Amino acid sequence: MTALWYLLWFLIAVSLLVTVHEFGHYWVARRLGFKVLRFSVGFGKPIISWRGKRDQTEYWICPIPLGGYVKMLDEREGPVPPEELSRSFTRQHPLKRILVLLAGPGFNFIFAIGALSVMLWAGGMTRYLPVIGHVQAGSIAARAGVRRGDRIVAINGAPVDSQRQVVLRLLDVMSGNGDARVTVRSEGATRALNLDVRNPAQRRALTGPKDPLHGLGMHFWEPTVPPVLGQVLPGGPAARAGLRAGDRIVAVDGHAMKNFQDIVAAVSPNPGKTLAITYRRGVIERTVDVTTKRVTVDGRVIGRIEAAQPMTISYPPGMVQTAPLGPLGALTHAVHRIWTLTRLQARLLWRMALGRVSIKNIGGPLTIAEDAGQSASAGLGSFVGFLVLISMELGFLNLLPIPVLDGGQILFQAIEWVKGAPLSERAQIIGQQVGIALLILLMGVAVFNDIARQFG
């Protein structure tokens, strides 16, 4: 059931974002005078199809929702009536072709900005203050002088006011030279610390899937979470045993649970084992047997019952700040955030090519499916946040100058514009072959990482 849940939300996410992408190509092509022969959502034979009145464009909805395409009139693919040659893709000015190609990634960015704007407008902008709650003895952070209760206020001279900003800045620094000059404030006093990671291999490890704070040996402060189930994943071990959201876990194998962290500590060391879990629902207390699921995390096999802590956690006054935003303010913040994340993504990709960033960050279909299913389980806001990130990444990746992607085709059109003539057929074929090889390599790494995460 868990796998089906992940698959369902993966298909929903992919179908939606691919439709947004292809609609961008379609909409701009129509506005610029290209003749669109077909707009297909999905692959395979159509299960639903119809023709539009304008140009008799075919609209297909196909059963394989892992992509889509826009087919335009193109004399390279067959004879074109003389009266319609002017609307063929190849007869249009290169600038128009470039605009059509840019429209797909552009609509992904527009979707991301629009969805994030709505979220910020509806819920305001929430900042969790970057206060350190735990420092591991002997860690990089401990040697630098970081202490429990320190609030990080600046990194390399740039002010930071939220946990998200700290994580992104540290990731940027650790994928660069590894020298983070951190300013902290505690009990009214300000101190300057230096998190200097000189070893390249150690810096690369800090850029893995986990946030860099984990590798540096420190964690943000979090309030004590009661031993109550906030979400129970459909089809997971907890759900199969009859546990529900809102159940209070009293004991695991006879050991009392004081907080949610106690539940994690009791379940994680027991992969594939049956645990006696006592819970309270209202005034009724029961005990059920739950067989934990074996999950591999960072090469270590742990147990999970696939239940999460409550979504709403009470932070004390001053630890969390929420600022309401109007429509314009929400849009401004959304544009700034997407721009910041896209710039960081570009830097990290370049540094990954240079070997400075861990390739373990490349996730394949299994990772995306898990993220989709887990975010959907967490609620609508979480799933929309997932769509924002994936749409932004889809737009960015499609702009890479790889011939089989939009970015590569844009490069071909730009060269033709400068030369006054298209690239030779041989050059285009070689480019396509190189692009396909790069994508196969990228997918191979992504699938390998997926398998490694699942089976260690």
Short mmCIF file of C-alpha atoms in Angstrom, two decimals:
data_model
loop_
_atom_site.label_atom_id
_atom_site.label_comp_id
_atom_site.label_asym_id
_atom_site.label_seq_id
_atom_site.Cartn_x
_atom_site.Cartn_y
_atom_site.Cartn_z
CA MET A 1 0.00 0.00 0.00
CA THR A 2 2.86 2.39 0.82
CA ALA A 3 4.41 1.88 -2.61
CA LEU A 4 1.06 2.51 -4.30
CA TRP A 5 0.61 5.69 -2.26
CA TYR A 6 4.04 6.95 -3.33
CA LEU A 7 3.32 5.99 -6.96
CA LEU A 8 -0.04 7.77 -6.95
CA TRP A 9 1.35 11.10 -5.79
CA PHE A 10 4.44 10.75 -7.97
CA LEU A 11 2.19 10.40 -11.04
CA ILE A 12 0.02 13.32 -9.93
CA ALA A 13 3.09 15.54 -9.47
CA VAL A 14 4.77 14.52 -12.72
CA SER A 15 1.57 14.82 -14.76
CA LEU A 16 0.82 18.28 -13.41
CA LEU A 17 4.31 19.71 -13.86
CA VAL A 18 4.84 18.20 -17.31
CA THR A 19 1.48 19.61 -18.40
CA VAL A 20 2.55 23.04 -17.13
CA HIS A 21 5.84 22.72 -19.04
CA GLU A 22 4.31 21.61 -22.33
CA PHE A 23 1.50 24.15 -22.06
CA GLY A 24 4.18 26.84 -21.96
CA HIS A 25 5.58 25.66 -25.31
CA TYR A 26 2.06 25.34 -26.74
CA TRP A 27 0.75 28.70 -25.57
CA VAL A 28 3.71 30.77 -26.78
CA ALA A 29 3.91 28.87 -30.09
CA ARG A 30 0.26 29.66 -30.80
CA ARG A 31 0.75 33.33 -29.91
CA LEU A 32 3.77 33.65 -32.21
CA GLY A 33 2.07 32.09 -35.23
CA PHE A 34 3.48 28.56 -35.23
CA LYS A 35 1.07 25.86 -36.33
CA VAL A 36 0.59 23.32 -33.54
CA LEU A 37 -0.45 19.90 -34.82
CA ARG A 38 -0.78 18.10 -31.50
CA PHE A 39 -0.67 18.80 -27.75
CA SER A 40 -0.27 15.54 -25.83
CA VAL A 41 -0.30 14.98 -22.08
CA GLY A 42 1.33 11.60 -21.51
CA PHE A 43 2.65 9.02 -23.95
CA GLY A 44 1.07 6.14 -25.84
CA LYS A 45 -2.20 5.85 -27.71
CA PRO A 46 -4.73 8.47 -26.60
CA ILE A 47 -7.49 7.43 -24.22
CA ILE A 48 -9.20 10.80 -24.70
CA SER A 49 -8.75 12.98 -27.79
CA TRP A 50 -10.45 15.84 -29.60
CA ARG A 51 -9.72 18.44 -32.25
CA GLY A 52 -9.71 22.17 -31.76
CA LYS A 53 -11.46 24.52 -34.14
CA ARG A 54 -8.32 26.57 -34.76
CA ASP A 55 -5.85 24.75 -37.04
CA GLN A 56 -7.58 21.44 -36.23
CA THR A 57 -5.01 20.91 -33.45
CA GLU A 58 -5.22 17.44 -31.87
CA TYR A 59 -5.45 17.27 -28.07
CA TRP A 60 -4.48 13.94 -26.55
CA ILE A 61 -4.58 12.54 -23.04
CA CYS A 62 -2.51 9.35 -23.00
CA PRO A 63 -2.18 6.54 -20.45
CA ILE A 64 1.54 6.87 -19.62
CA PRO A 65 1.75 10.07 -17.51
CA LEU A 66 5.54 10.38 -17.51
CA GLY A 67 5.86 13.15 -20.04
CA GLY A 68 4.16 14.91 -22.89
CA TYR A 69 4.95 16.83 -26.03
CA VAL A 70 3.89 19.56 -28.42
CA LYS A 71 4.13 18.63 -32.09
CA MET A 72 4.47 21.59 -34.45
CA LEU A 73 4.35 21.83 -38.21
CA ASP A 74 7.89 20.99 -39.35
CA GLU A 75 9.02 20.26 -42.90
CA ARG A 76 11.82 18.05 -41.55
CA GLU A 77 9.17 15.54 -40.52
CA GLY A 78 7.19 15.43 -43.75
CA PRO A 79 5.84 17.44 -46.66
CA VAL A 80 4.21 20.77 -45.83
CA PRO A 81 1.65 22.47 -48.10
CA PRO A 82 3.23 25.58 -49.71
CA GLU A 83 0.57 27.86 -48.26
CA GLU A 84 1.54 26.78 -44.70
CA LEU A 85 5.35 26.87 -45.04
CA SER A 86 5.47 30.26 -43.32
CA ARG A 87 4.02 28.65 -40.15
CA SER A 88 6.52 25.77 -40.08
CA PHE A 89 8.91 25.69 -37.12
CA THR A 90 12.01 25.85 -39.31
CA ARG A 91 10.74 28.86 -41.29
CA GLN A 92 10.26 31.03 -38.20
CA HIS A 93 12.91 33.53 -37.08
CA PRO A 94 15.40 31.97 -34.61
CA LEU A 95 14.34 34.47 -31.93
CA LYS A 96 10.75 33.19 -32.12
CA ARG A 97 11.97 29.59 -31.88
CA ILE A 98 14.07 30.49 -28.85
CA LEU A 99 11.05 32.10 -27.17
CA VAL A 100 8.98 28.95 -27.75
CA LEU A 101 11.73 26.78 -26.32
CA LEU A 102 12.18 29.07 -23.31
CA ALA A 103 8.46 28.99 -22.60
CA GLY A 104 8.44 25.43 -21.20
CA PRO A 105 11.01 26.05 -18.44
CA GLY A 106 9.62 29.56 -18.04
CA PHE A 107 6.15 28.26 -17.19
CA ASN A 108 7.69 25.90 -14.63
CA PHE A 109 9.27 28.90 -12.92
CA ILE A 110 6.01 30.87 -13.20
CA PHE A 111 4.12 27.95 -11.60
CA ALA A 112 6.67 27.76 -8.76
CA ILE A 113 6.52 31.50 -8.09
CA GLY A 114 2.72 31.56 -8.31
CA ALA A 115 2.19 28.59 -5.98
CA LEU A 116 4.72 29.92 -3.46
CA SER A 117 3.10 33.37 -3.60
CA VAL A 118 -0.29 31.89 -2.75
CA MET A 119 1.22 29.94 0.15
CA LEU A 120 2.94 33.06 1.54
CA TRP A 121 -0.16 35.19 1.07
CA ALA A 122 -2.38 32.63 2.81
CA GLY A 123 -0.06 31.72 5.67
CA GLY A 124 2.41 34.57 5.92
CA MET A 125 6.16 34.18 6.11
CA THR A 126 7.27 32.05 9.04
CA ARG A 127 10.86 32.13 10.31
CA TYR A 128 12.25 29.65 12.82
CA LEU A 129 15.11 31.37 14.61
CA PRO A 130 18.50 29.64 14.16
CA VAL A 131 19.19 28.83 17.80
CA ILE A 132 21.49 25.87 18.48
CA GLY A 133 19.94 23.19 20.67
CA HIS A 134 22.67 20.54 20.71
CA VAL A 135 26.40 20.39 19.96
CA GLN A 136 28.11 17.02 19.64
CA ALA A 137 31.25 16.68 21.73
CA GLY A 138 34.47 16.64 19.68
CA SER A 139 32.68 17.77 16.49
CA ILE A 140 33.76 20.55 14.13
CA ALA A 141 31.17 22.84 15.70
CA ALA A 142 32.34 22.03 19.23
CA ARG A 143 36.00 22.69 18.35
CA ALA A 144 34.99 26.02 16.82
CA GLY A 145 33.33 27.04 20.10
CA VAL A 146 29.63 26.68 19.21
CA ARG A 147 27.52 26.27 22.34
CA ARG A 148 23.96 25.27 23.14
CA GLY A 149 21.75 28.38 23.10
CA ASP A 150 23.86 30.27 20.55
CA ARG A 151 21.82 32.12 17.94
CA ILE A 152 23.52 32.37 14.54
CA VAL A 153 23.16 35.95 13.28
CA ALA A 154 25.62 36.11 10.36
CA ILE A 155 27.73 33.87 8.12
CA ASN A 156 30.73 35.41 6.35
CA GLY A 157 29.36 38.85 7.12
CA ALA A 158 25.91 38.21 5.59
CA PRO A 159 23.03 38.46 8.12
CA VAL A 160 20.83 35.38 8.60
CA ASP A 161 17.52 35.39 10.44
CA SER A 162 16.10 31.88 9.91
CA GLN A 163 17.09 28.23 10.02
CA ARG A 164 16.50 27.93 6.26
CA GLN A 165 18.96 30.75 5.52
CA VAL A 166 21.62 29.18 7.77
CA VAL A 167 21.34 25.79 6.06
CA LEU A 168 21.54 27.29 2.56
CA ARG A 169 24.47 29.57 3.43
CA LEU A 170 26.44 26.76 5.06
CA LEU A 171 25.76 24.47 2.10
CA ASP A 172 27.05 27.20 -0.23
CA VAL A 173 30.18 27.76 1.87
CA MET A 174 30.97 24.08 2.42
CA SER A 175 30.66 23.38 -1.31
CA GLY A 176 33.11 26.25 -1.86
CA ASN A 177 36.22 26.88 0.23
CA GLY A 178 34.79 25.50 3.49
CA ASP A 179 35.66 28.61 5.51
CA ALA A 180 32.58 29.83 7.37
CA ARG A 181 33.05 32.83 9.66
CA VAL A 182 30.03 32.54 11.92
CA THR A 183 28.75 35.27 14.20
CA VAL A 184 26.66 34.05 17.14
CA ARG A 185 24.81 35.82 19.95
CA SER A 186 24.15 34.36 23.38
CA GLU A 187 23.05 36.02 26.64
CA GLY A 188 23.49 39.47 25.10
CA ALA A 189 27.08 38.88 23.99
CA THR A 190 28.27 38.43 20.41
CA ARG A 191 31.12 36.07 19.45
CA ALA A 192 32.91 35.40 16.16
CA LEU A 193 33.63 31.74 15.42
CA ASN A 194 35.35 30.00 12.53
CA LEU A 195 33.98 26.75 11.07
CA ASP A 196 36.97 25.97 8.87
CA VAL A 197 36.80 22.64 7.00
CA ARG A 198 40.03 22.35 5.01
CA ASN A 199 39.79 18.70 3.95
CA PRO A 200 38.11 18.52 0.47
CA ALA A 201 36.69 15.03 1.12
CA GLN A 202 35.22 16.19 4.43
CA ARG A 203 33.70 19.26 2.75
CA ARG A 204 32.18 17.08 0.03
CA ALA A 205 30.62 14.83 2.70
CA LEU A 206 28.98 17.90 4.24
CA THR A 207 27.17 18.57 0.94
CA GLY A 208 25.33 15.23 1.00
CA PRO A 209 21.55 14.78 1.25
CA LYS A 210 21.54 15.69 4.95
CA ASP A 211 21.86 19.34 5.89
CA PRO A 212 25.43 20.48 6.71
CA LEU A 213 24.64 21.10 10.38
CA HIS A 214 24.42 17.35 10.92
CA GLY A 215 27.95 16.79 9.62
CA LEU A 216 29.30 19.79 11.51
CA GLY A 217 27.96 18.26 14.74
CA MET A 218 25.19 20.63 15.76
CA HIS A 219 21.39 20.81 15.59
CA PHE A 220 18.84 23.56 15.90
CA TRP A 221 16.82 23.79 19.09
CA GLU A 222 13.44 22.06 18.92
CA PRO A 223 10.68 21.92 21.53
CA THR A 224 9.91 18.65 23.24
CA VAL A 225 7.39 16.77 21.10
CA PRO A 226 4.73 14.71 22.97
CA PRO A 227 4.54 10.97 22.15
CA VAL A 228 1.50 11.46 19.93
CA LEU A 229 1.15 10.28 16.34
CA GLY A 230 0.51 13.20 14.01
CA GLN A 231 0.39 11.28 10.73
CA VAL A 232 0.13 7.57 9.99
CA LEU A 233 1.14 6.60 6.47
CA PRO A 234 -1.52 4.47 4.73
CA GLY A 235 -0.42 0.86 4.40
CA GLY A 236 2.55 1.26 6.74
CA PRO A 237 3.28 -0.93 9.79
CA ALA A 238 1.50 1.43 12.20
CA ALA A 239 -1.60 1.68 10.00
CA ARG A 240 -1.78 -2.10 9.53
CA ALA A 241 -1.71 -2.55 13.30
CA GLY A 242 -4.67 -0.19 13.68
CA LEU A 243 -2.84 2.89 14.97
CA ARG A 244 -4.26 6.27 13.98
CA ALA A 245 -3.27 9.91 14.01
CA GLY A 246 -3.89 11.30 17.50
CA ASP A 247 -3.02 8.09 19.35
CA ARG A 248 -0.75 8.69 22.34
CA ILE A 249 2.03 6.08 22.61
CA VAL A 250 2.32 5.03 26.24
CA ALA A 251 5.02 2.35 26.00
CA VAL A 252 7.08 0.27 23.56
CA ASP A 253 7.94 -3.23 24.77
CA GLY A 254 7.10 -2.10 28.29
CA HIS A 255 9.34 0.98 28.25
CA ALA A 256 7.50 4.24 28.98
CA MET A 257 7.52 6.90 26.25
CA LYS A 258 7.90 10.46 27.54
CA ASN A 259 8.22 12.19 24.16
CA PHE A 260 8.28 11.46 20.43
CA GLN A 261 12.07 11.20 20.44
CA ASP A 262 11.71 8.22 22.82
CA ILE A 263 9.52 6.49 20.20
CA VAL A 264 12.17 7.00 17.53
CA ALA A 265 14.88 5.72 19.89
CA ALA A 266 12.83 2.58 20.64
CA VAL A 267 11.86 1.79 17.03
CA SER A 268 15.01 2.67 15.03
CA PRO A 269 17.33 -0.03 16.48
CA ASN A 270 14.80 -2.78 15.70
CA PRO A 271 14.41 -3.15 11.91
CA GLY A 272 12.09 -5.98 10.91
CA LYS A 273 11.20 -6.84 14.51
CA THR A 274 7.81 -7.06 16.19
CA LEU A 275 7.30 -4.56 19.00
CA ALA A 276 4.50 -4.42 21.55
CA ILE A 277 3.20 -0.85 21.38
CA THR A 278 0.80 0.37 24.04
CA TYR A 279 -1.29 3.38 23.06
CA ARG A 280 -4.10 5.46 24.48
CA ARG A 281 -7.04 6.63 22.36
CA GLY A 282 -9.38 8.78 24.43
CA VAL A 283 -9.84 6.90 27.68
CA ILE A 284 -9.14 3.47 26.18
CA GLU A 285 -5.67 1.93 26.40
CA ARG A 286 -4.63 -1.00 24.18
CA THR A 287 -1.48 -2.90 23.19
CA VAL A 288 -0.85 -4.06 19.60
CA ASP A 289 2.03 -5.85 17.90
CA VAL A 290 3.75 -3.77 15.19
CA THR A 291 6.38 -5.28 12.87
CA THR A 292 8.76 -2.51 11.91
CA LYS A 293 9.81 -1.84 8.33
CA ARG A 294 13.48 -2.18 7.39
CA VAL A 295 14.76 1.09 5.90
CA THR A 296 18.29 2.02 4.87
CA VAL A 297 19.41 5.53 5.77
CA ASP A 298 22.97 6.61 5.01
CA GLY A 299 24.05 2.98 4.69
CA ARG A 300 22.55 2.02 8.07
CA VAL A 301 19.50 -0.25 8.38
CA ILE A 302 16.93 1.09 10.83
CA GLY A 303 13.36 0.30 11.79
CA ARG A 304 10.32 2.46 11.08
CA ILE A 305 6.61 2.17 11.77
CA GLU A 306 5.87 4.92 9.20
CA ALA A 307 4.19 7.34 11.56
CA ALA A 308 5.26 10.93 12.11
CA GLN A 309 5.13 13.45 14.90
CA PRO A 310 2.32 16.03 15.09
CA MET A 311 2.47 18.72 12.41
CA THR A 312 1.78 21.50 14.91
CA ILE A 313 4.54 21.89 17.46
CA SER A 314 4.38 24.64 20.06
CA TYR A 315 7.41 26.90 20.03
CA PRO A 316 7.91 29.34 22.90
CA PRO A 317 7.38 33.06 22.22
CA GLY A 318 10.35 34.56 20.40
CA MET A 319 11.54 31.32 18.79
CA VAL A 320 9.28 31.61 15.76
CA GLN A 321 8.25 34.73 13.87
CA THR A 322 5.32 34.96 11.45
CA ALA A 323 4.81 38.05 9.33
CA PRO A 324 1.58 38.46 7.31
CA LEU A 325 2.07 39.37 3.66
CA GLY A 326 -0.20 41.03 1.14
CA PRO A 327 -0.39 39.89 -2.50
CA LEU A 328 2.50 42.10 -3.67
CA GLY A 329 4.69 41.26 -0.69
CA ALA A 330 4.04 37.54 -1.16
CA LEU A 331 4.93 37.78 -4.85
CA THR A 332 8.10 39.74 -4.12
CA HIS A 333 9.29 37.24 -1.52
CA ALA A 334 8.41 34.30 -3.79
CA VAL A 335 10.41 35.74 -6.70
CA HIS A 336 13.38 36.42 -4.42
CA ARG A 337 13.30 32.94 -2.90
CA ILE A 338 13.02 31.13 -6.25
CA TRP A 339 15.84 33.30 -7.68
CA THR A 340 18.06 32.59 -4.65
CA LEU A 341 17.44 28.84 -4.82
CA THR A 342 18.01 28.74 -8.59
CA ARG A 343 21.35 30.58 -8.26
CA LEU A 344 22.42 28.19 -5.50
CA GLN A 345 21.33 25.22 -7.60
CA ALA A 346 23.46 26.46 -10.50
CA ARG A 347 26.51 26.88 -8.26
CA LEU A 348 26.05 23.45 -6.69
CA LEU A 349 25.67 21.77 -10.08
CA TRP A 350 28.87 23.40 -11.33
CA ARG A 351 30.71 22.40 -8.16
CA MET A 352 29.33 18.88 -8.47
CA ALA A 353 30.89 18.70 -11.94
CA LEU A 354 34.17 19.82 -10.33
CA GLY A 355 33.87 17.09 -7.67
CA ARG A 356 33.23 19.49 -4.77
CA VAL A 357 29.61 18.46 -4.14
CA SER A 358 28.45 14.92 -3.39
CA ILE A 359 26.71 13.19 -6.30
CA LYS A 360 24.52 11.49 -3.68
CA ASN A 361 22.28 14.55 -3.98
CA ILE A 362 21.08 13.34 -7.39
CA GLY A 363 17.78 11.59 -6.79
CA GLY A 364 15.88 9.41 -9.21
CA PRO A 365 12.23 8.35 -9.56
CA LEU A 366 12.16 6.42 -6.28
CA THR A 367 13.41 9.38 -4.27
CA ILE A 368 10.98 11.76 -5.97
CA ALA A 369 8.12 9.30 -5.43
CA GLU A 370 8.94 8.98 -1.73
CA ASP A 371 9.11 12.75 -1.33
CA ALA A 372 5.80 13.13 -3.19
CA GLY A 373 4.03 10.53 -1.04
CA GLN A 374 5.44 11.80 2.24
CA SER A 375 4.64 15.43 1.44
CA ALA A 376 1.08 14.46 0.43
CA SER A 377 0.68 12.61 3.74
CA ALA A 378 1.81 15.75 5.57
CA GLY A 379 -1.00 17.82 4.05
CA LEU A 380 -1.84 20.08 1.15
CA GLY A 381 0.63 22.81 2.11
CA SER A 382 3.50 20.34 2.27
CA PHE A 383 2.61 18.83 -1.11
CA VAL A 384 2.34 22.24 -2.75
CA GLY A 385 5.77 23.10 -1.29
CA PHE A 386 7.12 19.91 -2.86
CA LEU A 387 5.60 20.91 -6.22
CA VAL A 388 7.24 24.34 -5.96
CA LEU A 389 10.70 22.81 -5.55
CA ILE A 390 10.27 20.16 -8.24
CA SER A 391 8.82 22.66 -10.73
CA MET A 392 11.76 24.99 -10.13
CA GLU A 393 14.23 22.13 -10.59
CA LEU A 394 12.46 20.93 -13.75
CA GLY A 395 12.66 24.43 -15.22
CA PHE A 396 16.32 24.78 -14.30
CA LEU A 397 17.40 21.38 -15.62
CA ASN A 398 15.64 21.95 -18.94
CA LEU A 399 17.71 25.10 -19.45
CA LEU A 400 20.99 23.19 -19.30
CA PRO A 401 22.81 23.32 -22.68
CA ILE A 402 22.33 19.61 -23.36
CA PRO A 403 21.09 19.07 -26.95
CA VAL A 404 18.13 16.81 -26.11
CA LEU A 405 16.83 19.36 -23.59
CA ASP A 406 15.29 22.77 -24.26
CA GLY A 407 18.56 24.46 -23.32
CA GLY A 408 20.47 22.53 -25.97
CA GLN A 409 17.91 23.38 -28.63
CA ILE A 410 18.09 27.03 -27.60
CA LEU A 411 21.86 26.86 -28.08
CA PHE A 412 21.39 25.45 -31.60
CA GLN A 413 18.95 28.24 -32.49
CA ALA A 414 21.28 30.91 -31.08
CA ILE A 415 24.18 29.57 -33.19
CA GLU A 416 21.97 29.62 -36.28
CA TRP A 417 20.96 33.22 -35.51
CA VAL A 418 24.60 34.30 -35.24
CA LYS A 419 25.80 32.28 -38.27
CA GLY A 420 22.83 33.08 -40.46
CA ALA A 421 22.52 29.37 -41.25
CA PRO A 422 21.65 26.24 -39.23
CA LEU A 423 24.30 23.88 -37.90
CA SER A 424 25.20 21.03 -40.20
CA GLU A 425 23.15 17.87 -39.87
CA ARG A 426 26.26 16.00 -38.73
CA ALA A 427 26.95 18.52 -35.95
CA GLN A 428 23.35 18.28 -34.74
CA ILE A 429 23.46 14.46 -34.75
CA ILE A 430 26.71 14.44 -32.76
CA GLY A 431 25.19 16.92 -30.30
CA GLN A 432 22.11 14.75 -29.86
CA GLN A 433 24.26 11.67 -29.24
CA VAL A 434 26.37 13.49 -26.65
CA GLY A 435 23.21 14.79 -24.98
CA ILE A 436 21.63 11.34 -24.83
CA ALA A 437 24.86 9.91 -23.36
CA LEU A 438 24.93 12.61 -20.67
CA LEU A 439 21.31 11.98 -19.75
CA ILE A 440 21.87 8.22 -19.56
CA LEU A 441 24.85 8.84 -17.29
CA LEU A 442 22.82 11.21 -15.11
CA MET A 443 19.93 8.74 -14.88
CA GLY A 444 22.35 5.94 -14.07
CA VAL A 445 23.74 7.92 -11.12
CA ALA A 446 20.22 8.82 -9.98
CA VAL A 447 18.99 5.23 -10.10
CA PHE A 448 22.14 4.00 -8.34
CA ASN A 449 21.55 6.54 -5.55
CA ASP A 450 17.92 5.41 -5.30
CA ILE A 451 19.00 1.77 -4.91
CA ALA A 452 21.72 2.71 -2.44
CA ARG A 453 19.22 4.63 -0.30
CA GLN A 454 16.77 1.73 -0.34
CA PHE A 455 19.15 -1.18 0.18
CA GLY A 456 22.39 0.38 1.41
#
